[in-house]
Structure formats: structure tokens, C-alpha cells
Amino acid sequence: MANEEETRRRLGQFHFYPYPLGLPQPSSARDKYDVVAAIDFGTAFSGFAFSFNHRDGSEDIYMNKAWGSAQGYSTLKTPTCILLNQDKKFVKFGFEAAEKYAELEDAQDKSFYFFDRFKMMLHGCEGTLDRHTLLEARNRKRLRALDIFSKALEYLKERALKAILEHSGVEYRAKEAGLASRRDPNQLIIALEPEAAAVYCRQRKLREFVEGKGEETVKDTLVPASTQYLVIDNGGGTMDVTAHEVGDDDSIKEIYHATGGDYGGTKVDNEFQDLLDKIFGKNFMDEFRRSHPSDSLELMNDFEVKKRADRVMKGEVTRIRLPANFVNLLRHENGQDDNSIIRPHYKVDDVKISKDYLCLGSAIVRSLFEPAIASNRQSFEKASEAKCT
């Protein structure tokens, strides 16, 4: 496995299967377990999937499709955010954590620990990470990163186990609910996302990706040895480009490792934060974020939904709801004319406030994506050059 030695050094307690990527594992290893579960712990969103090892050729993969159902959503993933109380005890995760945090009174939302997209806090710090590395919550207080990640993974593990039991009806003992144990290190595999994606996609029908194709699999189109291809993972925190080459034994060799640039979806969010600072002033925005952290989260959550829509591609206006505390603070400092602070700097078609909504023209919203797109293009070009050499 590519980068195996380095990863093994940093995560020495975990086991990595030594079999060539893309080849089936020996039956002695494969048949040992009844269920295979995978947790995707992402920067912006997380989730899990599992399949039963019935040894009957079944390849069904089960995913939780009801994340956020209580909040009016129905998605395959939930936001990567976690809420702890004043005593640093786990309260909620995902949609439920964001909703609970938004419901807290002002005094509580400053005493509770709310962490969102906390993986990116560690980006670029690989050389200094240790068991005592700290993460900063919305209330500006810090806790150990190890504790935050452990609580989040524990929650996802329990949700996955519950879903497995509901589908299988099998009684699993409590000790089997752990992510891994030292007595059975083979129970956990740390998989690199590009490799997992490549194995999965190679098994799918080509028609699932390209309209009009027949029953041949993606793997069938990559038959000759030395065939090269790119795997692009455009995630919430980073955009990773990896180049693979098919080996003589149908294994996969990594010829260009994932770049891991911090220009995923959160870079667009950062551009939006900067835009708010420009429109309303950094002092105003800092005061709002400090005084009303849950409202600040609500504002960003609305932008998260709106940025995925195709309104900008259609040249339409994007409307983002401003929390009541935001509007009240703005009027307290600038009077009842909400747009008085905007007019000197922006055209009315580009930026305005209407009925407590921040209305952004398509050109303004498009500009929020341009830095990430430019960085992504550079990474893609570098990987393409490496692929061809």
C-alpha cells in the first residue's frame, strides 16, 4: 500500500493488510468477520456504511440515508460537529449538535464546547501533532484534539453498530462493538480514501458513470498493465489528487500521492466570511461572532446550503437569511436603514439586504469560488504532469 511505512510509523497500533490493492484478500481473512463497516470522518460531513459478509456474492452496501430527519433533512452524511457540556461530556453530534447549540441561551453557548470542521485545525500541523495537541471551540476554550476525535468516532461507531443490528437481527457482544482491540488488530484497517474509491469504482459498471455504455466494468477499461488514471477527491476541507498505475498482477501502484491542499468546500466558506467582513466591517463581524456564536453558526449553515444550489449558474440572486441578533446589532450601530453601510461599496444588484436576507448577485457568489477553483486547477495540472512522466 502506498505510503504504508510512513502511515504505519504514525499509526503503529493499527494493522494494514499487506495484500496488493485491488486484489481480493485470502478467504481466511475475509471470512473471519460477519460485517464490514466503514466510517468516513470528513472535514465538513461524516457518515458510515456497512455490508454483510454472507459469502454468497452479495455486494449490497447499506448507508444511513436519514441523517438530519428530525431537522427536516434527509442526507447520506451529517455535519462533522460535536457539542460538549460545561463538564466536557458528550451531548450531541452532527445535525443534532448544531440544532442544540443554536437553541442554547447566550450564557450556555459560551460555556458549552462546540467544535465544527475541527479536522482542518490540524491541517499543516503534522510535524507537531501529539497526544496533547489542543483544538479551540466556538467559546474560545481549548480541549485535547485526541479527546474530541475519540468522542466523535465513538458516536459514529455506536450509530453504525445500531444500524447493523437493525438490519441483521444478530446479537453482538459488547466487546465486539469496539473499533479495534489489541487482541485482534486485523479488526481495523486505516484506508486511504483515493485507494478505497479506486477499488470501489473499478468494480462498478461503466454505464453508471458514462451514459450509453454497456455492462463492462470500469476495471475492464483499465486492462493493460501500466494504465494510469487520476483519482480526484474534492472534499469539504481539502482537494486531493492522486495518480494510480495498474500493475501486472492487477494491483494498484500510487505514482503521485494525494496533495491535500486546503482548498475544498471550506475555502469557499472562508471567502464568504471575508466578504462579510468587507461588507459590514471586521469589527462588527467579530463582535457578532463573539456575542452570538450560535447565530453565527446558523448564518454559515444557511450559506452552506445555498452555495450548493445552481442559482449562481443561472445568474440568479442568492438569498441568505440573517439571524435576528445580526439584524438587531446592525440597526443598533447603523440605524434602521440596513443598506446604508453597503451602498458606498457595492452596487444594489450585487449586494443588498431585503427583508432580513442578504442578497448576493451571481457575480459576487461566483467570485467566492474562484480562489478554490484556481488552486484546484493547479493541483490537477501537477498531478497530470506526474501521471504522464
XYZ file of C-alpha atoms in Angstrom:
389
model
C 0.000 0.000 0.000
C 1.335 3.408 -0.943
C 2.762 5.433 1.934
C 2.286 2.367 4.133
C 5.576 2.650 6.013
C 5.040 6.306 6.910
C 1.441 5.711 7.937
C 2.419 2.610 9.908
C 5.028 4.654 11.771
C 2.496 7.313 12.756
C -0.308 4.858 13.498
C 1.730 1.909 14.676
C -1.004 0.298 16.767
C -3.200 -0.317 13.719
C -2.894 -3.131 11.210
C -2.589 -2.644 7.467
C -3.371 -5.548 5.163
C -0.243 -6.322 3.136
C -2.154 -7.573 0.097
C -1.824 -5.658 -3.186
C -4.545 -3.082 -3.577
C -7.349 -4.200 -5.855
C -6.816 -7.921 -5.230
C -9.227 -9.964 -3.080
C -7.987 -10.859 0.358
C -7.436 -14.520 1.234
C -10.625 -16.227 2.371
C -9.121 -16.876 5.806
C -9.051 -13.122 6.425
C -12.240 -12.277 4.551
C -14.413 -14.996 6.076
C -13.483 -14.202 9.658
C -15.978 -11.357 10.012
C -19.737 -11.214 9.528
C -19.877 -7.483 8.850
C -17.582 -4.905 7.282
C -18.284 -1.332 8.407
C -16.583 1.849 7.206
C -16.601 5.298 8.811
C -15.951 8.360 6.668
C -14.752 11.035 9.074
C -14.758 14.107 6.861
C -13.866 17.736 7.389
C -17.344 19.096 6.719
C -19.505 15.950 6.808
C -19.220 12.412 8.165
C -21.087 9.155 7.786
C -20.810 5.393 7.711
C -21.626 2.407 5.536
C -21.573 -1.353 6.036
C -22.065 -4.634 4.222
C -22.654 -8.205 5.353
C -20.095 -10.847 4.507
C -22.628 -13.519 3.572
C -20.126 -15.182 1.245
C -22.901 -15.528 -1.311
C -21.635 -12.963 -3.768
C -23.830 -10.185 -2.400
C -22.296 -6.735 -2.745
C -25.072 -4.697 -1.130
C -23.793 -1.656 0.742
C -26.003 -0.042 3.375
C -25.819 3.640 4.242
C -27.744 5.765 6.692
C -29.973 7.906 4.482
C -31.842 9.632 7.291
C -29.241 11.927 8.816
C -30.980 15.083 9.987
C -34.502 13.728 9.512
C -35.580 15.378 12.771
C -34.304 18.701 11.432
C -36.050 18.388 8.073
C -33.093 16.939 6.163
C -32.534 13.542 4.583
C -28.903 13.095 3.630
C -26.209 10.427 3.468
C -23.919 12.360 5.818
C -24.146 14.611 8.845
C -22.053 17.711 9.641
C -18.774 16.967 11.400
C -19.511 18.927 14.549
C -19.724 17.916 18.192
C -21.195 19.551 21.295
C -19.920 19.009 24.847
C -21.404 20.489 28.013
C -19.664 22.558 30.690
C -18.265 19.350 32.189
C -16.784 18.328 28.816
C -19.288 15.490 28.500
C -20.677 14.463 25.123
C -24.067 16.000 24.274
C -24.751 15.755 20.531
C -23.078 15.197 17.169
C -23.894 16.342 13.641
C -27.222 17.965 12.794
C -28.407 17.420 16.360
C -25.330 19.150 17.781
C -25.804 22.179 15.532
C -29.507 22.382 16.397
C -28.894 22.034 20.138
C -26.138 24.636 20.053
C -28.413 27.077 18.222
C -31.065 26.596 20.922
C -28.740 27.401 23.827
C -29.173 30.626 25.713
C -26.389 33.185 25.432
C -24.849 32.163 28.763
C -24.877 28.495 27.828
C -23.489 28.844 24.326
C -20.414 30.459 25.865
C -19.921 27.674 28.412
C -20.654 24.688 26.160
C -17.909 23.394 23.872
C -18.929 23.359 20.217
C -16.410 22.129 17.647
C -17.170 22.160 13.929
C -14.922 21.266 10.989
C -12.198 20.689 13.536
C -10.145 18.429 11.278
C -8.883 21.486 9.411
C -7.469 22.876 12.660
C -4.821 20.166 12.355
C -4.050 20.782 8.682
C -0.408 21.684 8.197
C 0.498 20.719 11.771
C 1.568 17.130 11.078
C 5.081 17.740 12.362
C 3.897 18.988 15.758
C 0.929 16.710 16.458
C 0.993 14.726 19.681
C -1.385 13.463 22.367
C -1.541 16.933 23.904
C -2.451 18.931 20.778
C -5.378 21.258 21.519
C -8.417 22.340 19.492
C -10.295 25.593 20.014
C -14.088 25.531 20.440
C -16.520 28.288 19.490
C -16.306 29.624 23.058
C -12.539 30.149 22.546
C -11.724 27.449 25.105
C -9.464 24.555 24.209
C -9.602 20.812 24.701
C -7.337 17.970 23.635
C -7.771 17.002 19.992
C -7.431 13.342 20.966
C -10.472 13.609 23.254
C -12.597 15.368 20.628
C -11.786 12.872 17.884
C -12.330 9.951 20.264
C -15.789 11.152 21.295
C -16.785 11.796 17.681
C -15.594 8.390 16.478
C -17.265 6.700 19.442
C -20.580 8.263 18.445
C -20.238 7.224 14.795
C -19.253 3.719 15.860
C -22.337 3.393 18.059
C -24.609 4.681 15.287
C -23.079 2.216 12.838
C -23.461 -0.667 15.288
C -27.107 0.222 15.915
C -27.809 0.285 12.178
C -26.085 -3.076 11.706
C -28.165 -4.658 14.464
C -31.364 -3.275 12.955
C -30.512 -4.830 9.595
C -29.126 -8.130 10.813
C -31.008 -9.092 13.949
C -27.753 -10.643 15.177
C -26.809 -10.204 18.832
C -23.287 -8.840 19.090
C -21.458 -8.857 22.374
C -20.392 -5.523 23.807
C -16.708 -6.186 23.299
C -17.323 -6.600 19.577
C -18.597 -3.029 19.396
C -15.101 -1.556 19.697
C -13.383 -0.022 16.712
C -10.431 -2.314 17.311
C -8.696 -4.315 20.008
C -5.069 -5.191 20.614
C -6.049 -8.864 20.745
C -7.467 -8.604 17.227
C -5.623 -5.821 15.362
C -6.910 -7.058 11.999
C -10.313 -5.745 13.013
C -9.373 -2.210 11.925
C -7.865 -1.017 8.666
C -6.841 2.588 8.075
C -7.664 3.064 4.396
C -6.560 5.964 2.234
C -9.604 7.492 0.551
C -8.198 7.505 -3.019
C -7.415 3.800 -2.779
C -10.816 2.922 -1.329
C -12.526 4.996 -4.027
C -10.440 3.370 -6.763
C -11.262 -0.164 -5.615
C -14.971 0.652 -5.463
C -15.150 2.463 -8.802
C -13.204 -0.258 -10.619
C -15.937 -2.722 -9.676
C -18.811 -0.566 -10.941
C -20.425 -0.674 -14.367
C -19.073 1.931 -16.766
C -22.641 2.967 -17.632
C -23.001 4.245 -14.067
C -20.500 6.964 -14.961
C -20.900 7.418 -18.722
C -24.307 7.380 -20.379
C -24.764 4.897 -23.189
C -22.089 2.418 -22.117
C -22.767 -1.301 -21.758
C -22.237 -3.831 -18.985
C -18.450 -3.663 -18.872
C -16.918 -2.544 -15.603
C -14.545 0.351 -15.117
C -11.869 -2.235 -14.414
C -12.452 -3.755 -17.865
C -11.461 -0.459 -19.476
C -8.208 -0.362 -17.482
C -6.996 -3.785 -18.572
C -3.462 -3.203 -19.880
C -0.710 -3.139 -17.301
C 0.802 0.328 -16.762
C -2.558 2.022 -17.440
C -2.641 5.255 -15.455
C -5.545 7.308 -14.136
C -6.305 10.102 -11.674
C -8.471 9.964 -8.554
C -9.829 13.373 -7.547
C -11.393 13.822 -4.111
C -12.902 17.284 -3.755
C -13.960 17.273 -0.115
C -15.002 19.746 2.497
C -11.553 20.655 3.764
C -9.091 19.565 1.108
C -8.938 18.723 -2.570
C -6.753 15.664 -3.111
C -5.429 14.479 -6.467
C -3.792 11.054 -6.674
C -2.371 9.222 -9.698
C -2.517 5.409 -9.877
C -0.985 2.869 -12.225
C -2.319 -0.644 -12.840
C 0.275 -3.332 -12.138
C 0.941 -6.614 -13.949
C -0.913 -8.537 -11.221
C -3.866 -6.099 -11.365
C -2.681 -4.356 -8.213
C -2.656 -0.565 -7.993
C 0.503 1.460 -7.558
C 0.403 5.047 -6.383
C 2.640 7.154 -8.631
C 1.586 10.560 -7.307
C 0.406 10.932 -3.733
C -2.582 12.980 -2.628
C -1.734 16.668 -2.483
C -4.106 17.548 0.348
C -4.362 21.246 -0.477
C -6.671 23.211 1.817
C -8.978 24.368 -0.952
C -12.035 22.221 -0.551
C -15.515 23.489 0.229
C -14.417 25.247 3.412
C -12.217 27.582 1.371
C -15.406 28.917 -0.203
C -16.808 29.380 3.300
C -13.705 31.331 4.292
C -14.153 33.572 1.260
C -17.731 34.212 2.377
C -16.512 35.096 5.872
C -14.064 37.564 4.326
C -16.870 39.011 2.209
C -18.969 39.601 5.328
C -16.005 41.394 6.902
C -15.749 43.639 3.834
C -19.472 44.376 3.669
C -20.185 45.027 7.338
C -16.714 45.708 8.713
C -14.423 43.328 10.556
C -15.088 44.924 13.944
C -18.831 44.446 13.529
C -18.472 40.827 12.402
C -16.017 39.993 15.196
C -18.463 41.418 17.737
C -21.340 39.425 16.244
C -19.356 36.174 16.206
C -18.167 36.718 19.760
C -21.543 37.764 21.204
C -23.754 35.347 19.267
C -21.736 32.239 18.329
C -24.796 30.056 17.753
C -26.310 32.675 15.422
C -23.005 32.879 13.589
C -23.191 29.118 13.074
C -26.780 29.439 11.828
C -25.680 32.044 9.285
C -22.900 29.808 7.978
C -25.195 26.783 7.851
C -27.602 28.685 5.624
C -24.733 29.663 3.348
C -23.595 26.013 3.278
C -26.965 25.034 1.818
C -27.239 27.970 -0.574
C -23.746 27.608 -2.037
C -24.649 24.160 -3.400
C -27.603 25.426 -5.387
C -27.352 26.169 -9.098
C -28.721 29.702 -8.799
C -25.320 31.232 -9.475
C -25.024 29.224 -12.701
C -28.383 30.609 -13.789
C -27.374 34.177 -12.996
C -29.910 34.386 -10.168
C -29.634 36.082 -6.783
C -28.598 34.027 -3.741
C -30.548 34.958 -0.599
C -29.018 34.155 2.802
C -31.129 34.618 5.911
C -29.649 36.930 8.528
C -30.312 35.925 12.175
C -32.417 38.323 14.243
C -29.480 39.176 16.503
C -27.418 40.097 13.438
C -30.103 42.457 12.136
C -30.667 43.999 15.574
C -26.955 44.618 16.077
C -26.661 46.111 12.596
C -29.565 48.501 13.200
C -28.227 49.427 16.618
C -24.969 50.571 15.049
C -26.201 51.938 11.705
C -29.829 52.937 12.193
C -32.904 51.470 10.546
C -31.552 51.708 7.003
C -29.971 48.279 6.624
C -28.299 49.152 3.331
C -26.652 52.405 4.419
C -23.383 50.612 5.157
C -23.490 48.727 1.839
C -24.306 51.409 -0.758
C -20.925 53.198 -0.716
C -19.097 49.993 -1.646
C -21.418 47.776 -3.705
C -23.982 48.147 -6.463
C -27.522 47.341 -5.417
C -27.623 44.439 -7.900
C -24.529 42.907 -6.300
C -25.188 43.211 -2.564
C -28.209 44.357 -0.585
C -30.338 43.468 2.423
C -34.002 42.808 1.764
C -36.483 41.607 4.386
C -33.693 40.379 6.680
C -31.989 38.469 3.863
C -28.528 39.185 2.495
C -28.985 39.150 -1.273
C -25.869 38.441 -3.337
C -25.680 38.735 -7.106
C -24.371 35.813 -9.131
C -21.083 37.586 -9.917
C -20.367 38.079 -6.208
C -21.149 34.456 -5.347
C -19.118 33.208 -8.298
C -16.120 35.183 -7.038
C -16.237 33.206 -3.779
C -15.425 30.025 -5.704
C -12.650 31.422 -7.890
C -9.704 31.024 -5.435
C -10.592 27.373 -4.786
C -11.092 26.689 -8.494
C -7.725 28.244 -9.366
C -5.929 26.202 -6.703
C -7.717 23.028 -7.780
C -6.698 23.608 -11.380
C -3.041 23.936 -10.384
C -3.148 20.694 -8.385
C -4.823 18.882 -11.251
C -2.168 20.083 -13.689
C 0.653 18.954 -11.387
C -0.882 15.508 -10.992
C -1.438 15.237 -14.750
C 2.209 16.052 -15.396
C 3.330 13.429 -12.871
C 0.945 10.903 -14.412
C 2.466 11.341 -17.843
C 6.110 11.022 -16.771
